[in-house]
């Protein structure tokens, strides 16, 4: 019996892996390749003493990807503005080097691509490098602030019976979008499921959460070599989202999902939220207002010395 169950699990895992693999092997979307390439250039603009003539190969790829996106019936606005703003910043940086070859290349680049030149003129987003000072990024009373902020976030499992306004959720997501993600592709989505809908479908809502936020990772944001990276970026985003909700006074509790095995509940989420096949359900976050009084698990913590290794 045990062996049969193990075999079934293995078969499910294999099936899921084949599905993920076939989705990701369809390849990275042109839109994500554009954002990734733009970001690789953007990163180059922030390092100390970059080598002479760096980045021209990537810029050629960026220009090709921009052309391709511009010729699509429904071009992706975010990818286009990201690509164009970075291209603009790169060319300006090269022109300011004083190096003749760099300057000439920068001046000529757009000659053959009038469509990109025209599009670049309309872009208001800023791309490239931002100059900062240590003082600007310092958080006043940072340690005290962080202690209070982190230590007051708890996984809440008994929410108040009060709806979270849509505006608050959007604000939280906007804040969470400040999180790091692989080459800034932001390969995730959040589907908002009403707690009541979950119940209507026969699934318990034992925490009385107003909403369930289903966080997915986009498989096709990544090339085949990056297989599985959607989990990392989506999880980091989910963590920021929980913290952003906390900043806005909303309690939450992350709930793990079957990542690699089929589950009826995941099928329900896919169907109800219209989650496409190229997205993987990574986590679910129960969310709601905190009651005036409620209990949380103590969840004892390890000490830093227990988890840090100085080899
Ligand atoms: C990936 C992940 C999955 C979790 N799954 C569940 C879950 O299914 N049910 C639940 O009640 N809590 C779940 N939690 C919450 C943890 O139990 C909780 O974060 C941990 O005990 C620390 O407590 P705190 O969040 O209150 O600080 C999950 C947390 C994470 C990060």
PDB file of N, CA, C and O in Angstrom, residues 35-93:
ATOM      1  N   UNK A  35      12.692  42.720 -20.831  1.00  0.00           N
ATOM      2  CA  UNK A  35      12.907  43.304 -19.496  1.00  0.00           C
ATOM      3  C   UNK A  35      14.227  42.801 -18.913  1.00  0.00           C
ATOM      4  O   UNK A  35      15.005  43.575 -18.332  1.00  0.00           O
ATOM      5  N   UNK A  36      14.504  41.516 -19.104  1.00  0.00           N
ATOM      6  CA  UNK A  36      15.743  40.935 -18.578  1.00  0.00           C
ATOM      7  C   UNK A  36      16.972  41.587 -19.223  1.00  0.00           C
ATOM      8  O   UNK A  36      17.922  41.974 -18.546  1.00  0.00           O
ATOM      9  N   UNK A  37      16.919  41.729 -20.541  1.00  0.00           N
ATOM     10  CA  UNK A  37      18.062  42.321 -21.253  1.00  0.00           C
ATOM     11  C   UNK A  37      18.260  43.771 -20.824  1.00  0.00           C
ATOM     12  O   UNK A  37      19.389  44.215 -20.572  1.00  0.00           O
ATOM     13  N   UNK A  38      17.146  44.500 -20.717  1.00  0.00           N
ATOM     14  CA  UNK A  38      17.233  45.901 -20.285  1.00  0.00           C
ATOM     15  C   UNK A  38      17.878  45.982 -18.911  1.00  0.00           C
ATOM     16  O   UNK A  38      18.744  46.815 -18.651  1.00  0.00           O
ATOM     17  N   UNK A  39      17.477  45.055 -18.039  1.00  0.00           N
ATOM     18  CA  UNK A  39      18.007  45.127 -16.680  1.00  0.00           C
ATOM     19  C   UNK A  39      19.494  44.783 -16.623  1.00  0.00           C
ATOM     20  O   UNK A  39      20.240  45.341 -15.818  1.00  0.00           O
ATOM     21  N   UNK A  40      19.905  43.869 -17.512  1.00  0.00           N
ATOM     22  CA  UNK A  40      21.343  43.529 -17.532  1.00  0.00           C
ATOM     23  C   UNK A  40      22.165  44.763 -17.892  1.00  0.00           C
ATOM     24  O   UNK A  40      23.260  44.960 -17.383  1.00  0.00           O
ATOM     25  N   UNK A  41      21.624  45.567 -18.774  1.00  0.00           N
ATOM     26  CA  UNK A  41      22.335  46.794 -19.174  1.00  0.00           C
ATOM     27  C   UNK A  41      22.291  47.807 -18.013  1.00  0.00           C
ATOM     28  O   UNK A  41      23.299  48.432 -17.673  1.00  0.00           O
ATOM     29  N   UNK A  42      21.122  47.903 -17.421  1.00  0.00           N
ATOM     30  CA  UNK A  42      20.926  48.839 -16.311  1.00  0.00           C
ATOM     31  C   UNK A  42      21.924  48.557 -15.183  1.00  0.00           C
ATOM     32  O   UNK A  42      22.507  49.458 -14.593  1.00  0.00           O
ATOM     33  N   UNK A  43      22.121  47.259 -14.927  1.00  0.00           N
ATOM     34  CA  UNK A  43      23.065  46.866 -13.859  1.00  0.00           C
ATOM     35  C   UNK A  43      24.468  47.349 -14.199  1.00  0.00           C
ATOM     36  O   UNK A  43      25.200  47.826 -13.347  1.00  0.00           O
ATOM     37  N   UNK A  44      24.812  47.211 -15.499  1.00  0.00           N
ATOM     38  CA  UNK A  44      26.152  47.623 -15.949  1.00  0.00           C
ATOM     39  C   UNK A  44      26.395  49.098 -15.710  1.00  0.00           C
ATOM     40  O   UNK A  44      27.536  49.537 -15.510  1.00  0.00           O
ATOM     41  N   UNK A  45      25.309  49.870 -15.722  1.00  0.00           N
ATOM     42  CA  UNK A  45      25.460  51.321 -15.534  1.00  0.00           C
ATOM     43  C   UNK A  45      25.747  51.691 -14.081  1.00  0.00           C
ATOM     44  O   UNK A  45      25.992  52.848 -13.769  1.00  0.00           O
ATOM     45  N   UNK A  46      25.680  50.718 -13.181  1.00  0.00           N
ATOM     46  CA  UNK A  46      25.873  51.046 -11.755  1.00  0.00           C
ATOM     47  C   UNK A  46      27.216  50.549 -11.213  1.00  0.00           C
ATOM     48  O   UNK A  46      27.513  50.771 -10.045  1.00  0.00           O
ATOM     49  N   UNK A  47      27.987  49.848 -12.048  1.00  0.00           N
ATOM     50  CA  UNK A  47      29.231  49.304 -11.466  1.00  0.00           C
ATOM     51  C   UNK A  47      30.407  50.272 -11.619  1.00  0.00           C
ATOM     52  O   UNK A  47      30.381  51.161 -12.474  1.00  0.00           O
ATOM     53  N   UNK A  48      31.402  50.051 -10.783  1.00  0.00           N
ATOM     54  CA  UNK A  48      32.577  50.915 -10.777  1.00  0.00           C
ATOM     55  C   UNK A  48      33.502  50.529 -11.939  1.00  0.00           C
ATOM     56  O   UNK A  48      33.690  49.351 -12.211  1.00  0.00           O
ATOM     57  N   UNK A  49      34.027  51.513 -12.615  1.00  0.00           N
ATOM     58  CA  UNK A  49      34.968  51.298 -13.717  1.00  0.00           C
ATOM     59  C   UNK A  49      34.551  50.213 -14.720  1.00  0.00           C
ATOM     60  O   UNK A  49      35.237  49.197 -14.860  1.00  0.00           O
ATOM     61  N   UNK A  50      33.431  50.377 -15.402  1.00  0.00           N
ATOM     62  CA  UNK A  50      33.075  49.363 -16.408  1.00  0.00           C
ATOM     63  C   UNK A  50      34.110  49.365 -17.539  1.00  0.00           C
ATOM     64  O   UNK A  50      34.742  50.390 -17.802  1.00  0.00           O
ATOM     65  N   UNK A  51      34.267  48.206 -18.188  1.00  0.00           N
ATOM     66  CA  UNK A  51      35.297  48.172 -19.234  1.00  0.00           C
ATOM     67  C   UNK A  51      34.808  48.942 -20.464  1.00  0.00           C
ATOM     68  O   UNK A  51      33.592  49.078 -20.686  1.00  0.00           O
ATOM     69  N   UNK A  52      35.768  49.420 -21.224  1.00  0.00           N
ATOM     70  CA  UNK A  52      35.470  50.206 -22.420  1.00  0.00           C
ATOM     71  C   UNK A  52      34.619  49.360 -23.379  1.00  0.00           C
ATOM     72  O   UNK A  52      34.817  48.161 -23.483  1.00  0.00           O
ATOM     73  N   UNK A  53      33.698  49.974 -24.050  1.00  0.00           N
ATOM     74  CA  UNK A  53      32.820  49.331 -25.050  1.00  0.00           C
ATOM     75  C   UNK A  53      31.946  48.217 -24.464  1.00  0.00           C
ATOM     76  O   UNK A  53      31.477  47.352 -25.198  1.00  0.00           O
ATOM     77  N   UNK A  54      31.734  48.239 -23.178  1.00  0.00           N
ATOM     78  CA  UNK A  54      30.878  47.196 -22.601  1.00  0.00           C
ATOM     79  C   UNK A  54      29.437  47.403 -23.064  1.00  0.00           C
ATOM     80  O   UNK A  54      29.000  48.523 -23.327  1.00  0.00           O
ATOM     81  N   UNK A  55      28.748  46.310 -23.203  1.00  0.00           N
ATOM     82  CA  UNK A  55      27.292  46.361 -23.384  1.00  0.00           C
ATOM     83  C   UNK A  55      26.754  46.471 -24.800  1.00  0.00           C
ATOM     84  O   UNK A  55      25.539  46.336 -25.000  1.00  0.00           O
ATOM     85  N   UNK A  56      27.611  46.689 -25.810  1.00  0.00           N
ATOM     86  CA  UNK A  56      27.052  46.912 -27.146  1.00  0.00           C
ATOM     87  C   UNK A  56      26.350  45.670 -27.690  1.00  0.00           C
ATOM     88  O   UNK A  56      25.377  45.768 -28.428  1.00  0.00           O
ATOM     89  N   UNK A  57      26.851  44.488 -27.315  1.00  0.00           N
ATOM     90  CA  UNK A  57      26.192  43.247 -27.761  1.00  0.00           C
ATOM     91  C   UNK A  57      24.776  43.164 -27.156  1.00  0.00           C
ATOM     92  O   UNK A  57      23.800  42.829 -27.816  1.00  0.00           O
ATOM     93  N   UNK A  58      24.690  43.523 -25.886  1.00  0.00           N
ATOM     94  CA  UNK A  58      23.381  43.472 -25.212  1.00  0.00           C
ATOM     95  C   UNK A  58      22.437  44.539 -25.778  1.00  0.00           C
ATOM     96  O   UNK A  58      21.241  44.327 -25.893  1.00  0.00           O
ATOM     97  N   UNK A  59      23.022  45.686 -26.124  1.00  0.00           N
ATOM     98  CA  UNK A  59      22.190  46.768 -26.669  1.00  0.00           C
ATOM     99  C   UNK A  59      21.614  46.357 -28.029  1.00  0.00           C
ATOM    100  O   UNK A  59      20.455  46.651 -28.341  1.00  0.00           O
ATOM    101  N   UNK A  60      22.412  45.623 -28.809  1.00  0.00           N
ATOM    102  CA  UNK A  60      21.920  45.149 -30.118  1.00  0.00           C
ATOM    103  C   UNK A  60      20.729  44.212 -29.886  1.00  0.00           C
ATOM    104  O   UNK A  60      19.713  44.289 -30.575  1.00  0.00           O
ATOM    105  N   UNK A  61      20.872  43.364 -28.881  1.00  0.00           N
ATOM    106  CA  UNK A  61      19.770  42.434 -28.565  1.00  0.00           C
ATOM    107  C   UNK A  61      18.540  43.205 -28.073  1.00  0.00           C
ATOM    108  O   UNK A  61      17.419  42.913 -28.464  1.00  0.00           O
ATOM    109  N   UNK A  62      18.802  44.220 -27.253  1.00  0.00           N
ATOM    110  CA  UNK A  62      17.692  45.018 -26.736  1.00  0.00           C
ATOM    111  C   UNK A  62      16.947  45.707 -27.891  1.00  0.00           C
ATOM    112  O   UNK A  62      15.715  45.715 -27.921  1.00  0.00           O
ATOM    113  N   UNK A  63      17.708  46.251 -28.839  1.00  0.00           N
ATOM    114  CA  UNK A  63      17.080  46.938 -29.975  1.00  0.00           C
ATOM    115  C   UNK A  63      16.242  45.947 -30.785  1.00  0.00           C
ATOM    116  O   UNK A  63      15.113  46.263 -31.181  1.00  0.00           O
ATOM    117  N   UNK A  64      16.760  44.721 -30.987  1.00  0.00           N
ATOM    118  CA  UNK A  64      16.004  43.703 -31.734  1.00  0.00           C
ATOM    119  C   UNK A  64      14.710  43.359 -30.992  1.00  0.00           C
ATOM    120  O   UNK A  64      13.639  43.260 -31.587  1.00  0.00           O
ATOM    121  N   UNK A  65      14.838  43.188 -29.676  1.00  0.00           N
ATOM    122  CA  UNK A  65      13.653  42.827 -28.885  1.00  0.00           C
ATOM    123  C   UNK A  65      12.622  43.952 -28.863  1.00  0.00           C
ATOM    124  O   UNK A  65      11.418  43.714 -28.890  1.00  0.00           O
ATOM    125  N   UNK A  66      13.124  45.192 -28.829  1.00  0.00           N
ATOM    126  CA  UNK A  66      12.202  46.336 -28.853  1.00  0.00           C
ATOM    127  C   UNK A  66      11.461  46.386 -30.184  1.00  0.00           C
ATOM    128  O   UNK A  66      10.245  46.574 -30.217  1.00  0.00           O
ATOM    129  N   UNK A  67      12.199  46.184 -31.269  1.00  0.00           N
ATOM    130  CA  UNK A  67      11.573  46.153 -32.605  1.00  0.00           C
ATOM    131  C   UNK A  67      10.484  45.093 -32.644  1.00  0.00           C
ATOM    132  O   UNK A  67       9.384  45.327 -33.125  1.00  0.00           O
ATOM    133  N   UNK A  68      10.840  43.932 -32.117  1.00  0.00           N
ATOM    134  CA  UNK A  68       9.915  42.797 -32.145  1.00  0.00           C
ATOM    135  C   UNK A  68       8.639  43.124 -31.359  1.00  0.00           C
ATOM    136  O   UNK A  68       7.531  42.883 -31.826  1.00  0.00           O
ATOM    137  N   UNK A  69       8.844  43.695 -30.160  1.00  0.00           N
ATOM    138  CA  UNK A  69       7.687  44.017 -29.312  1.00  0.00           C
ATOM    139  C   UNK A  69       6.816  45.093 -29.966  1.00  0.00           C
ATOM    140  O   UNK A  69       5.593  45.019 -29.923  1.00  0.00           O
ATOM    141  N   UNK A  70       7.490  46.077 -30.576  1.00  0.00           N
ATOM    142  CA  UNK A  70       6.738  47.157 -31.221  1.00  0.00           C
ATOM    143  C   UNK A  70       5.908  46.652 -32.392  1.00  0.00           C
ATOM    144  O   UNK A  70       4.885  47.241 -32.738  1.00  0.00           O
ATOM    145  N   UNK A  71       6.343  45.543 -32.986  1.00  0.00           N
ATOM    146  CA  UNK A  71       5.580  45.034 -34.141  1.00  0.00           C
ATOM    147  C   UNK A  71       4.482  44.046 -33.732  1.00  0.00           C
ATOM    148  O   UNK A  71       3.761  43.536 -34.577  1.00  0.00           O
ATOM    149  N   UNK A  72       4.358  43.798 -32.433  1.00  0.00           N
ATOM    150  CA  UNK A  72       3.298  42.893 -31.946  1.00  0.00           C
ATOM    151  C   UNK A  72       1.940  43.589 -32.045  1.00  0.00           C
ATOM    152  O   UNK A  72       1.862  44.812 -31.887  1.00  0.00           O
ATOM    153  N   UNK A  73       0.857  42.822 -32.199  1.00  0.00           N
ATOM    154  CA  UNK A  73      -0.469  43.462 -32.235  1.00  0.00           C
ATOM    155  C   UNK A  73      -0.822  44.162 -30.906  1.00  0.00           C
ATOM    156  O   UNK A  73      -1.406  45.233 -30.897  1.00  0.00           O
ATOM    157  N   UNK A  74      -0.426  43.534 -29.772  1.00  0.00           N
ATOM    158  CA  UNK A  74      -0.668  44.163 -28.464  1.00  0.00           C
ATOM    159  C   UNK A  74       0.640  44.257 -27.689  1.00  0.00           C
ATOM    160  O   UNK A  74       0.895  43.465 -26.792  1.00  0.00           O
ATOM    161  N   UNK A  75       1.483  45.229 -28.037  1.00  0.00           N
ATOM    162  CA  UNK A  75       2.778  45.291 -27.350  1.00  0.00           C
ATOM    163  C   UNK A  75       2.625  45.528 -25.857  1.00  0.00           C
ATOM    164  O   UNK A  75       1.663  46.159 -25.420  1.00  0.00           O
ATOM    165  N   UNK A  76       3.562  44.983 -25.097  1.00  0.00           N
ATOM    166  CA  UNK A  76       3.499  45.105 -23.642  1.00  0.00           C
ATOM    167  C   UNK A  76       4.079  46.466 -23.223  1.00  0.00           C
ATOM    168  O   UNK A  76       5.259  46.730 -23.421  1.00  0.00           O
ATOM    169  N   UNK A  77       3.226  47.279 -22.627  1.00  0.00           N
ATOM    170  CA  UNK A  77       3.628  48.650 -22.286  1.00  0.00           C
ATOM    171  C   UNK A  77       4.814  48.680 -21.323  1.00  0.00           C
ATOM    172  O   UNK A  77       5.773  49.403 -21.514  1.00  0.00           O
ATOM    173  N   UNK A  78       4.728  47.834 -20.276  1.00  0.00           N
ATOM    174  CA  UNK A  78       5.788  47.839 -19.261  1.00  0.00           C
ATOM    175  C   UNK A  78       7.137  47.450 -19.887  1.00  0.00           C
ATOM    176  O   UNK A  78       8.160  48.098 -19.646  1.00  0.00           O
ATOM    177  N   UNK A  79       7.121  46.409 -20.712  1.00  0.00           N
ATOM    178  CA  UNK A  79       8.374  45.951 -21.329  1.00  0.00           C
ATOM    179  C   UNK A  79       8.927  47.031 -22.250  1.00  0.00           C
ATOM    180  O   UNK A  79      10.129  47.322 -22.237  1.00  0.00           O
ATOM    181  N   UNK A  80       8.038  47.655 -23.019  1.00  0.00           N
ATOM    182  CA  UNK A  80       8.497  48.689 -23.959  1.00  0.00           C
ATOM    183  C   UNK A  80       9.096  49.880 -23.235  1.00  0.00           C
ATOM    184  O   UNK A  80      10.164  50.371 -23.602  1.00  0.00           O
ATOM    185  N   UNK A  81       8.392  50.357 -22.202  1.00  0.00           N
ATOM    186  CA  UNK A  81       8.916  51.557 -21.519  1.00  0.00           C
ATOM    187  C   UNK A  81      10.195  51.234 -20.755  1.00  0.00           C
ATOM    188  O   UNK A  81      11.098  52.052 -20.668  1.00  0.00           O
ATOM    189  N   UNK A  82      10.283  50.002 -20.237  1.00  0.00           N
ATOM    190  CA  UNK A  82      11.512  49.610 -19.535  1.00  0.00           C
ATOM    191  C   UNK A  82      12.671  49.569 -20.531  1.00  0.00           C
ATOM    192  O   UNK A  82      13.735  50.162 -20.304  1.00  0.00           O
ATOM    193  N   UNK A  83      12.438  48.885 -21.647  1.00  0.00           N
ATOM    194  CA  UNK A  83      13.495  48.750 -22.655  1.00  0.00           C
ATOM    195  C   UNK A  83      13.926  50.089 -23.210  1.00  0.00           C
ATOM    196  O   UNK A  83      15.126  50.393 -23.291  1.00  0.00           O
ATOM    197  N   UNK A  84      12.951  50.924 -23.563  1.00  0.00           N
ATOM    198  CA  UNK A  84      13.284  52.201 -24.193  1.00  0.00           C
ATOM    199  C   UNK A  84      13.986  53.138 -23.215  1.00  0.00           C
ATOM    200  O   UNK A  84      14.930  53.843 -23.584  1.00  0.00           O
ATOM    201  N   UNK A  85      13.536  53.144 -21.958  1.00  0.00           N
ATOM    202  CA  UNK A  85      14.154  54.071 -21.002  1.00  0.00           C
ATOM    203  C   UNK A  85      15.598  53.654 -20.695  1.00  0.00           C
ATOM    204  O   UNK A  85      16.471  54.501 -20.499  1.00  0.00           O
ATOM    205  N   UNK A  86      15.847  52.335 -20.689  1.00  0.00           N
ATOM    206  CA  UNK A  86      17.216  51.874 -20.429  1.00  0.00           C
ATOM    207  C   UNK A  86      18.100  52.171 -21.643  1.00  0.00           C
ATOM    208  O   UNK A  86      19.246  52.624 -21.507  1.00  0.00           O
ATOM    209  N   UNK A  87      17.553  51.959 -22.818  1.00  0.00           N
ATOM    210  CA  UNK A  87      18.326  52.247 -24.036  1.00  0.00           C
ATOM    211  C   UNK A  87      18.737  53.727 -24.056  1.00  0.00           C
ATOM    212  O   UNK A  87      19.898  54.066 -24.321  1.00  0.00           O
ATOM    213  N   UNK A  88      17.772  54.576 -23.724  1.00  0.00           N
ATOM    214  CA  UNK A  88      18.028  56.018 -23.680  1.00  0.00           C
ATOM    215  C   UNK A  88      19.164  56.325 -22.700  1.00  0.00           C
ATOM    216  O   UNK A  88      20.114  57.039 -23.025  1.00  0.00           O
ATOM    217  N   UNK A  89      19.075  55.751 -21.490  1.00  0.00           N
ATOM    218  CA  UNK A  89      20.075  56.020 -20.444  1.00  0.00           C
ATOM    219  C   UNK A  89      21.448  55.503 -20.881  1.00  0.00           C
ATOM    220  O   UNK A  89      22.469  56.165 -20.652  1.00  0.00           O
ATOM    221  N   UNK A  90      21.476  54.341 -21.519  1.00  0.00           N
ATOM    222  CA  UNK A  90      22.747  53.759 -21.951  1.00  0.00           C
ATOM    223  C   UNK A  90      23.413  54.673 -22.988  1.00  0.00           C
ATOM    224  O   UNK A  90      24.596  54.971 -22.902  1.00  0.00           O
ATOM    225  N   UNK A  91      22.611  55.106 -23.973  1.00  0.00           N
ATOM    226  CA  UNK A  91      23.185  55.947 -25.031  1.00  0.00           C
ATOM    227  C   UNK A  91      23.707  57.259 -24.444  1.00  0.00           C
ATOM    228  O   UNK A  91      24.779  57.729 -24.814  1.00  0.00           O
ATOM    229  N   UNK A  92      22.953  57.816 -23.512  1.00  0.00           N
ATOM    230  CA  UNK A  92      23.408  59.068 -22.886  1.00  0.00           C
ATOM    231  C   UNK A  92      24.708  58.836 -22.125  1.00  0.00           C
ATOM    232  O   UNK A  92      25.644  59.636 -22.201  1.00  0.00           O
ATOM    233  N   UNK A  93      24.770  57.713 -21.401  1.00  0.00           N
ATOM    234  CA  UNK A  93      25.995  57.411 -20.631  1.00  0.00           C
ATOM    235  C   UNK A  93      27.180  57.250 -21.571  1.00  0.00           C
ATOM    236  O   UNK A  93      28.283  57.730 -21.288  1.00  0.00           O
TER     237      UNK A  93
END
